[in-house]
Amino acid sequence: MKSIQNTQLRWVRDNLFSSIGSTILTLITGYMVITAYRGTVGFIFSPMRQWPAITYNMQLYMIFNYMEEESWRAWASVGVALILAGITLGYWNKGEKKSFNQIVAGLFKTFSTLSVLVLLSPSETEVMHNDGSREMVQVISSNQRMNFLIPIAVVTLLSFLLSRFSITRAFNKTKVVLFYLSFPVALGWIIKVPTITFDAAGERIEPDLFLPVATTTTIPWTILYVVLWVSFFVGQFLQKKEIKSLKRTIPLSWFVLPLYLFSWLYKKPVVELDKVLMNDIPGVLIFSVIGFLIIQYITDERFSKYRNYLAAGFFATTAAILFLRIPFLFKVLTFSVVLLLLVAPAIANTKEGKRQLLIVWLVVIAVLAFLLRGSGSPTGIITPTGSFLGGFSLTWVLAIFGTYVSFPFGVLLALGRTSSLPLIRIICTGIIEIVRSVPYITWLFFASVMMTVFMPEGVEFNLIIRVLIVTAFFSGAYFAENIRGGLQSISKGQYDAANAIGMNAFQRIFLVVLPQALRAVVPTLVGSVITAFKDSSLVAIIGLFDTLRIATSVVPTQSNPVNFVGTQLDNLLFIALFYWMFCFTFSRRSMKIEKKLGLGER
Amino acid sequence: MLNKFSGLNIKNFWWDVRFLKWSGQFIFLILLITGFLYIFNTGVRNLEATNLPFSWGWLGDTPGVSISEGFAPLPNSGRQMLQVGMYNMLRITLTGVVAATFLGTILGIARLSKNWIVEKAATGLLEIVRNIPLLVQMLFFQYFILTYPPLRVADRGDITVHVSSKGIAYPWPHPQEGSWLFASFVILSLLISRRIFKWRIKILEEEGKEPYPFRWSLTVLGALLLIGWSGGYKAMGVIGIVSTLLSQLFEAVPAIAYQSLFAIFSLFYGYKYIRRQISKSNTGELGGILSDEDYFRMAVAGFLVIAIAVLMFLPFGLKIGEFLEGDEIFYKADWGVPQYFTGIANKFDMSFSGDPYELSYPKIIQVRDTKFTRYSKDHGKVTTVGYFATWLGVVLYTSIFISEVVRSGIMAVSKGQSDAGLSLGMRPRSLLRLVILPQAFRVMLPPMGNQYLNLAKNTSLGIAVAYPEIVAVGQTLYNQEGQTMAVFVIWMGFYSFVSLFISGIINYYNRRFELVER
């Protein structure tokens, strides 16, 4: 025991009190941190706060005006995402284990910190009234403090005792994390929270009764938790079976997942069957035949001369039909044929390559047709604001789709900026500088007020689509600068090698240059998702009902049947915590990915 | 590939690489311009259909709105209203840049500290502020101030420091007569003390004695400031005399004279630039071959120079037209240069006396027998809710990113440098100042400039907290006048100008400090 104490005391002395200056700094910083903590806790537990405003309006925050009877779709969307997450976690599980002692030591650290925090929290805080008078009100009674402290102290003691034994049993790291997730789910069934209740006359009962959490919340979360575990085991099973093709399929599924959710599951499109029969099925059939012909005969010597003409021809066709009134599916598929023509010669050389390319082509056009049918049909969700997106679903859409559309645009701009042709370089540099020099909110005003002026007759885009177009330009320009750095880091030898084996410029860009450049900017891509997530809050200023606007304008103006006027600060604190949770998790994961990819290391 | 700059191949003209490259670029340019013109024409057509054609006339009209803060609460024209917006935005940008750099450097160094609690506290603050959207933080500060009690009639009178839901009031020095003289005197003193600092450093290099540069320069600075405060600032009245002379000079000379002088200088400089480009390619490895790049640059330079020359004469040309129509015999293009110098002379009058700045305490006043009370604008200084929320939000957010820049800059200096310095017997404090910071500064500069640009652009979120900066003012204007396109063009122009200005300063320092490599 004596040696342990000496080590810990030495650590304290070296890290906190190593010199006079260090001691002063420790005291000052410690005082500031403790005061800030006590102020925050006093603020949170003050009787002036109305936290039921948030629990009562949680559905408003998440899906805003979504139809009540269809709200299961929101749960289903989360469920589908969790299934994919579970399978991913299980499939790529490396089997890293955490020993029992490590787990218990971690628990001890966490819960001892929590008990210190509970002991440090204030019992009174100063409240200012409107007439300028201040009084001290009690925030945490000693009864409440004991209620918090006893379970935490028990767990602390238990983990301390258990750490005395050295047990070598080890558990899978991911399973441990999933097990920790069961605590909030279980707590939901056990604890009682202040709930807003109404009596027979429709009046609110004050003070709020302590009731268990509503089953409309606990049951779905429990089901989703079980689903997560089941899909984790499925993923592990698939890993054992060593199905190699899943290695590419699962990331592609992640890419397609938001598109699927927001054009089918969450959107509930009203599909017109005659459109399906007249447009989709003929289109898919025609283009699969075209694709088959191309893949079959592209490497044939008779047609090798005409390859470039064919590609140019299809490209010109795409440009020509872009403004005609034919189904969007055909325009997209024609453009895909161009890409196929450019990529096929390098892959369709062997019989195996031809087979795989054909399968990929068929799957791609089927998925495209499916998604475009969903997004092209009107939605079956009828809401007062006209859009089925609102609250947190809108934030997600803006962040994810914003990144999706800005990525290709950024790549094109970066390629143009590093081009050897001076005019194209000047134009792309000009676009990037002009777009970047103006703040984002100005572009949002442009999208909301001025873009309609520039559109020809009859063409009308939803405000959300306009915001996404503007985001494509803006984030794309920022992105282009980062990709440019990646592009410039590729050695000239790569270009020479690609030329030596006879690749043309497009093949070189898509098969050699871009994969290397983009690998270096993957951390920036994740950072860009985080930035898009934070910037999506700006649409509150132009009138879209995202989480922030609901927190500042919708909830604090509710006066009937519950009066939540003046709760802006509470709602903002909740929103801040909400955003913080997501952004912090993303940035942690991106740091881990960066370490895994070994970027920045020679 | 053969030398691709040999003469054009007549037989295979259409497939010559140079022709394809340039024709491809021109076709792309033409397509882009066509697309742009199409969109533009659609816009013009749609605008005309709504009875609100695009015009600039509203810049002169009086808007019927008042602005909550700025130098002209009741602007007399659209132009002045925009100027108030720009002034408000620049207020936050300039003070915010200084404060954010200061705070960010402290936080960055704190994150590298060996003290556990200091490092954890700085990292905690960084993680908290970085992961919450800036708008949420600004709104939080706004609503925080709004929870303070409002001003009541019973609070009337003089106060020292006061916080209410109208803002924060505190004492502040107000400039008196001699403030401009004193400010220029301070600048002169700073230059003199910097010169003395450099002189003492040179003595160190030549003689090896300890020169105490800081003690010398700071003592001189302090002494000069004392002299200046107690009346020595009047010596800067010399500037006023010179301005009066200059304004008389420009009064006498017609505008066409200095316009044509400027045009001649620009033509001369353009000619020299083109000659230098041509001669540069005659030497060196290229030996007489100019790349497309060089041709392009020369063409652009020539175009710019001729454009400047034409523009210089254009106002005169326009005025000639007026002269022919009107009945004035001799017309000067009026640029306002003499008045400008007279204005300077008025501020730098040598006969001013008294303290340049006087501390003034704030006051709460009642507005003319109504229940409405506010802080007096002429006493002390008031930080309104909008200014407080915008300034604090932007400074906190940007200082976090600057702390990251500082930290990565200091960590980029290899450990061998500090080892070498310590092994020479340097004290840790001198080590930081003489070895690490100069090298780190070079790495830090471009990302720091980027953060300054972000700060300038983030001030635009002031519209959400009711701060009347340029975006908010522009929105009010276009809601009133309906001229969204014009306001948008002004936004773009203003922000481009500010961005270019900040980038220019950063690039200048970048070039001064960058490593000169072989």
PDB file of N, CA and C in Angstrom, chain B residues 119-175:
ATOM      1  N   GLU B 119      -3.940  21.472 -18.660  1.00  0.00           N
ATOM      2  CA  GLU B 119      -4.092  20.845 -19.978  1.00  0.00           C
ATOM      3  C   GLU B 119      -5.483  20.264 -20.145  1.00  0.00           C
ATOM      4  N   LYS B 120      -5.984  19.583 -19.087  1.00  0.00           N
ATOM      5  CA  LYS B 120      -7.310  18.973 -19.219  1.00  0.00           C
ATOM      6  C   LYS B 120      -8.398  20.036 -19.349  1.00  0.00           C
ATOM      7  N   ALA B 121      -8.238  21.140 -18.607  1.00  0.00           N
ATOM      8  CA  ALA B 121      -9.263  22.178 -18.689  1.00  0.00           C
ATOM      9  C   ALA B 121      -9.291  22.786 -20.084  1.00  0.00           C
ATOM     10  N   ALA B 122      -8.098  23.069 -20.660  1.00  0.00           N
ATOM     11  CA  ALA B 122      -8.064  23.652 -22.007  1.00  0.00           C
ATOM     12  C   ALA B 122      -8.627  22.679 -23.031  1.00  0.00           C
ATOM     13  N   THR B 123      -8.255  21.393 -22.928  1.00  0.00           N
ATOM     14  CA  THR B 123      -8.789  20.417 -23.874  1.00  0.00           C
ATOM     15  C   THR B 123     -10.301  20.289 -23.728  1.00  0.00           C
ATOM     16  N   GLY B 124     -10.775  20.320 -22.459  1.00  0.00           N
ATOM     17  CA  GLY B 124     -12.215  20.214 -22.257  1.00  0.00           C
ATOM     18  C   GLY B 124     -12.956  21.371 -22.904  1.00  0.00           C
ATOM     19  N   LEU B 125     -12.416  22.584 -22.698  1.00  0.00           N
ATOM     20  CA  LEU B 125     -13.057  23.746 -23.307  1.00  0.00           C
ATOM     21  C   LEU B 125     -13.068  23.615 -24.823  1.00  0.00           C
ATOM     22  N   LEU B 126     -11.936  23.161 -25.389  1.00  0.00           N
ATOM     23  CA  LEU B 126     -11.865  22.994 -26.835  1.00  0.00           C
ATOM     24  C   LEU B 126     -12.905  22.020 -27.328  1.00  0.00           C
ATOM     25  N   GLU B 127     -13.021  20.860 -26.656  1.00  0.00           N
ATOM     26  CA  GLU B 127     -13.972  19.857 -27.137  1.00  0.00           C
ATOM     27  C   GLU B 127     -15.400  20.344 -27.004  1.00  0.00           C
ATOM     28  N   ILE B 128     -15.695  21.102 -25.952  1.00  0.00           N
ATOM     29  CA  ILE B 128     -17.056  21.580 -25.781  1.00  0.00           C
ATOM     30  C   ILE B 128     -17.399  22.583 -26.882  1.00  0.00           C
ATOM     31  N   VAL B 129     -16.518  23.593 -27.059  1.00  0.00           N
ATOM     32  CA  VAL B 129     -16.875  24.669 -27.976  1.00  0.00           C
ATOM     33  C   VAL B 129     -16.828  24.193 -29.418  1.00  0.00           C
ATOM     34  N   ARG B 130     -15.936  23.266 -29.720  1.00  0.00           N
ATOM     35  CA  ARG B 130     -15.769  22.877 -31.119  1.00  0.00           C
ATOM     36  C   ARG B 130     -16.948  22.089 -31.631  1.00  0.00           C
ATOM     37  N   ASN B 131     -17.611  21.327 -30.759  1.00  0.00           N
ATOM     38  CA  ASN B 131     -18.644  20.424 -31.230  1.00  0.00           C
ATOM     39  C   ASN B 131     -20.048  20.985 -31.133  1.00  0.00           C
ATOM     40  N   ILE B 132     -20.183  22.241 -30.736  1.00  0.00           N
ATOM     41  CA  ILE B 132     -21.507  22.857 -30.717  1.00  0.00           C
ATOM     42  C   ILE B 132     -21.533  23.883 -31.836  1.00  0.00           C
ATOM     43  N   PRO B 133     -22.612  23.909 -32.644  1.00  0.00           N
ATOM     44  CA  PRO B 133     -22.654  24.884 -33.729  1.00  0.00           C
ATOM     45  C   PRO B 133     -22.552  26.305 -33.206  1.00  0.00           C
ATOM     46  N   LEU B 134     -21.927  27.156 -34.001  1.00  0.00           N
ATOM     47  CA  LEU B 134     -21.687  28.531 -33.567  1.00  0.00           C
ATOM     48  C   LEU B 134     -22.991  29.265 -33.319  1.00  0.00           C
ATOM     49  N   LEU B 135     -23.999  28.971 -34.161  1.00  0.00           N
ATOM     50  CA  LEU B 135     -25.263  29.666 -34.008  1.00  0.00           C
ATOM     51  C   LEU B 135     -25.897  29.356 -32.661  1.00  0.00           C
ATOM     52  N   VAL B 136     -25.795  28.083 -32.247  1.00  0.00           N
ATOM     53  CA  VAL B 136     -26.359  27.702 -30.957  1.00  0.00           C
ATOM     54  C   VAL B 136     -25.665  28.463 -29.841  1.00  0.00           C
ATOM     55  N   GLN B 137     -24.327  28.588 -29.945  1.00  0.00           N
ATOM     56  CA  GLN B 137     -23.594  29.306 -28.901  1.00  0.00           C
ATOM     57  C   GLN B 137     -23.995  30.765 -28.849  1.00  0.00           C
ATOM     58  N   MET B 138     -24.117  31.380 -30.028  1.00  0.00           N
ATOM     59  CA  MET B 138     -24.494  32.802 -30.049  1.00  0.00           C
ATOM     60  C   MET B 138     -25.870  33.013 -29.449  1.00  0.00           C
ATOM     61  N   LEU B 139     -26.813  32.156 -29.815  1.00  0.00           N
ATOM     62  CA  LEU B 139     -28.156  32.307 -29.273  1.00  0.00           C
ATOM     63  C   LEU B 139     -28.139  32.111 -27.764  1.00  0.00           C
ATOM     64  N   PHE B 140     -27.281  31.179 -27.322  1.00  0.00           N
ATOM     65  CA  PHE B 140     -27.189  30.953 -25.897  1.00  0.00           C
ATOM     66  C   PHE B 140     -26.719  32.209 -25.184  1.00  0.00           C
ATOM     67  N   PHE B 141     -25.665  32.878 -25.709  1.00  0.00           N
ATOM     68  CA  PHE B 141     -25.208  34.108 -25.072  1.00  0.00           C
ATOM     69  C   PHE B 141     -26.279  35.189 -25.104  1.00  0.00           C
ATOM     70  N   GLN B 142     -27.024  35.242 -26.206  1.00  0.00           N
ATOM     71  CA  GLN B 142     -28.062  36.266 -26.305  1.00  0.00           C
ATOM     72  C   GLN B 142     -29.126  36.051 -25.237  1.00  0.00           C
ATOM     73  N   TYR B 143     -29.631  34.818 -25.148  1.00  0.00           N
ATOM     74  CA  TYR B 143     -30.686  34.581 -24.174  1.00  0.00           C
ATOM     75  C   TYR B 143     -30.165  34.679 -22.752  1.00  0.00           C
ATOM     76  N   PHE B 144     -28.858  34.433 -22.579  1.00  0.00           N
ATOM     77  CA  PHE B 144     -28.289  34.567 -21.246  1.00  0.00           C
ATOM     78  C   PHE B 144     -28.372  36.008 -20.766  1.00  0.00           C
ATOM     79  N   ILE B 145     -27.981  36.937 -21.661  1.00  0.00           N
ATOM     80  CA  ILE B 145     -28.069  38.340 -21.266  1.00  0.00           C
ATOM     81  C   ILE B 145     -29.526  38.752 -21.085  1.00  0.00           C
ATOM     82  N   LEU B 146     -30.407  38.199 -21.896  1.00  0.00           N
ATOM     83  CA  LEU B 146     -31.800  38.608 -21.807  1.00  0.00           C
ATOM     84  C   LEU B 146     -32.456  38.156 -20.512  1.00  0.00           C
ATOM     85  N   THR B 147     -31.816  37.210 -19.765  1.00  0.00           N
ATOM     86  CA  THR B 147     -32.423  36.829 -18.499  1.00  0.00           C
ATOM     87  C   THR B 147     -32.170  37.851 -17.413  1.00  0.00           C
ATOM     88  N   TYR B 148     -31.253  38.803 -17.651  1.00  0.00           N
ATOM     89  CA  TYR B 148     -31.028  39.838 -16.645  1.00  0.00           C
ATOM     90  C   TYR B 148     -32.255  40.754 -16.583  1.00  0.00           C
ATOM     91  N   PRO B 149     -32.489  41.402 -15.429  1.00  0.00           N
ATOM     92  CA  PRO B 149     -33.698  42.222 -15.324  1.00  0.00           C
ATOM     93  C   PRO B 149     -33.636  43.426 -16.251  1.00  0.00           C
ATOM     94  N   PRO B 150     -34.790  43.895 -16.709  1.00  0.00           N
ATOM     95  CA  PRO B 150     -34.802  45.051 -17.614  1.00  0.00           C
ATOM     96  C   PRO B 150     -34.553  46.337 -16.842  1.00  0.00           C
ATOM     97  N   LEU B 151     -34.291  47.396 -17.596  1.00  0.00           N
ATOM     98  CA  LEU B 151     -34.071  48.704 -16.973  1.00  0.00           C
ATOM     99  C   LEU B 151     -35.412  49.292 -16.552  1.00  0.00           C
ATOM    100  N   ARG B 152     -35.440  49.853 -15.362  1.00  0.00           N
ATOM    101  CA  ARG B 152     -36.677  50.502 -14.920  1.00  0.00           C
ATOM    102  C   ARG B 152     -36.428  51.975 -14.661  1.00  0.00           C
ATOM    103  N   VAL B 153     -37.518  52.727 -14.579  1.00  0.00           N
ATOM    104  CA  VAL B 153     -37.391  54.167 -14.402  1.00  0.00           C
ATOM    105  C   VAL B 153     -36.668  54.476 -13.104  1.00  0.00           C
ATOM    106  N   ALA B 154     -36.868  53.630 -12.106  1.00  0.00           N
ATOM    107  CA  ALA B 154     -36.247  53.913 -10.815  1.00  0.00           C
ATOM    108  C   ALA B 154     -34.734  53.797 -10.865  1.00  0.00           C
ATOM    109  N   ASP B 155     -34.163  53.226 -11.939  1.00  0.00           N
ATOM    110  CA  ASP B 155     -32.707  53.047 -12.005  1.00  0.00           C
ATOM    111  C   ASP B 155     -31.982  54.256 -12.532  1.00  0.00           C
ATOM    112  N   ARG B 156     -32.719  55.332 -12.855  1.00  0.00           N
ATOM    113  CA  ARG B 156     -32.103  56.478 -13.502  1.00  0.00           C
ATOM    114  C   ARG B 156     -30.902  57.001 -12.750  1.00  0.00           C
ATOM    115  N   GLY B 157     -29.908  57.473 -13.496  1.00  0.00           N
ATOM    116  CA  GLY B 157     -28.788  58.141 -12.830  1.00  0.00           C
ATOM    117  C   GLY B 157     -27.461  57.619 -13.330  1.00  0.00           C
ATOM    118  N   ASP B 158     -26.411  58.057 -12.619  1.00  0.00           N
ATOM    119  CA  ASP B 158     -25.063  57.649 -13.003  1.00  0.00           C
ATOM    120  C   ASP B 158     -24.743  56.285 -12.423  1.00  0.00           C
ATOM    121  N   ILE B 159     -24.038  55.498 -13.175  1.00  0.00           N
ATOM    122  CA  ILE B 159     -23.694  54.143 -12.734  1.00  0.00           C
ATOM    123  C   ILE B 159     -22.242  53.891 -13.094  1.00  0.00           C
ATOM    124  N   THR B 160     -21.649  52.887 -12.489  1.00  0.00           N
ATOM    125  CA  THR B 160     -20.286  52.530 -12.870  1.00  0.00           C
ATOM    126  C   THR B 160     -20.304  51.369 -13.853  1.00  0.00           C
ATOM    127  N   VAL B 161     -20.705  50.190 -13.371  1.00  0.00           N
ATOM    128  CA  VAL B 161     -20.851  49.052 -14.279  1.00  0.00           C
ATOM    129  C   VAL B 161     -22.234  48.489 -14.047  1.00  0.00           C
ATOM    130  N   HIS B 162     -22.937  48.221 -15.124  1.00  0.00           N
ATOM    131  CA  HIS B 162     -24.318  47.775 -14.970  1.00  0.00           C
ATOM    132  C   HIS B 162     -24.659  46.742 -16.022  1.00  0.00           C
ATOM    133  N   VAL B 163     -25.380  45.720 -15.644  1.00  0.00           N
ATOM    134  CA  VAL B 163     -25.826  44.705 -16.602  1.00  0.00           C
ATOM    135  C   VAL B 163     -27.342  44.643 -16.548  1.00  0.00           C
ATOM    136  N   SER B 164     -27.959  44.642 -17.725  1.00  0.00           N
ATOM    137  CA  SER B 164     -29.409  44.497 -17.769  1.00  0.00           C
ATOM    138  C   SER B 164     -29.751  43.758 -19.042  1.00  0.00           C
ATOM    139  N   SER B 165     -31.044  43.586 -19.285  1.00  0.00           N
ATOM    140  CA  SER B 165     -31.419  42.894 -20.513  1.00  0.00           C
ATOM    141  C   SER B 165     -31.237  43.772 -21.730  1.00  0.00           C
ATOM    142  N   LYS B 166     -30.768  45.025 -21.517  1.00  0.00           N
ATOM    143  CA  LYS B 166     -30.477  45.877 -22.658  1.00  0.00           C
ATOM    144  C   LYS B 166     -29.015  45.803 -23.039  1.00  0.00           C
ATOM    145  N   GLY B 167     -28.198  45.209 -22.165  1.00  0.00           N
ATOM    146  CA  GLY B 167     -26.790  45.128 -22.477  1.00  0.00           C
ATOM    147  C   GLY B 167     -25.940  45.430 -21.262  1.00  0.00           C
ATOM    148  N   ILE B 168     -24.658  45.690 -21.512  1.00  0.00           N
ATOM    149  CA  ILE B 168     -23.710  45.955 -20.440  1.00  0.00           C
ATOM    150  C   ILE B 168     -23.181  47.366 -20.624  1.00  0.00           C
ATOM    151  N   ALA B 169     -23.125  48.142 -19.553  1.00  0.00           N
ATOM    152  CA  ALA B 169     -22.598  49.506 -19.611  1.00  0.00           C
ATOM    153  C   ALA B 169     -21.398  49.614 -18.687  1.00  0.00           C
ATOM    154  N   TYR B 170     -20.342  50.284 -19.152  1.00  0.00           N
ATOM    155  CA  TYR B 170     -19.130  50.418 -18.355  1.00  0.00           C
ATOM    156  C   TYR B 170     -18.416  51.687 -18.772  1.00  0.00           C
ATOM    157  N   PRO B 171     -17.503  52.181 -17.902  1.00  0.00           N
ATOM    158  CA  PRO B 171     -16.817  53.431 -18.251  1.00  0.00           C
ATOM    159  C   PRO B 171     -15.804  53.201 -19.371  1.00  0.00           C
ATOM    160  N   TRP B 172     -15.553  54.261 -20.141  1.00  0.00           N
ATOM    161  CA  TRP B 172     -14.698  54.119 -21.320  1.00  0.00           C
ATOM    162  C   TRP B 172     -14.122  55.488 -21.639  1.00  0.00           C
ATOM    163  N   PRO B 173     -12.871  55.567 -22.060  1.00  0.00           N
ATOM    164  CA  PRO B 173     -12.354  56.896 -22.436  1.00  0.00           C
ATOM    165  C   PRO B 173     -12.963  57.384 -23.741  1.00  0.00           C
ATOM    166  N   HIS B 174     -13.418  58.623 -23.708  1.00  0.00           N
ATOM    167  CA  HIS B 174     -13.979  59.209 -24.919  1.00  0.00           C
ATOM    168  C   HIS B 174     -12.961  60.131 -25.561  1.00  0.00           C
ATOM    169  N   PRO B 175     -12.834  60.107 -26.873  1.00  0.00           N
ATOM    170  CA  PRO B 175     -11.845  60.978 -27.510  1.00  0.00           C
ATOM    171  C   PRO B 175     -12.271  62.428 -27.456  1.00  0.00           C
TER     172      PRO B 175
END
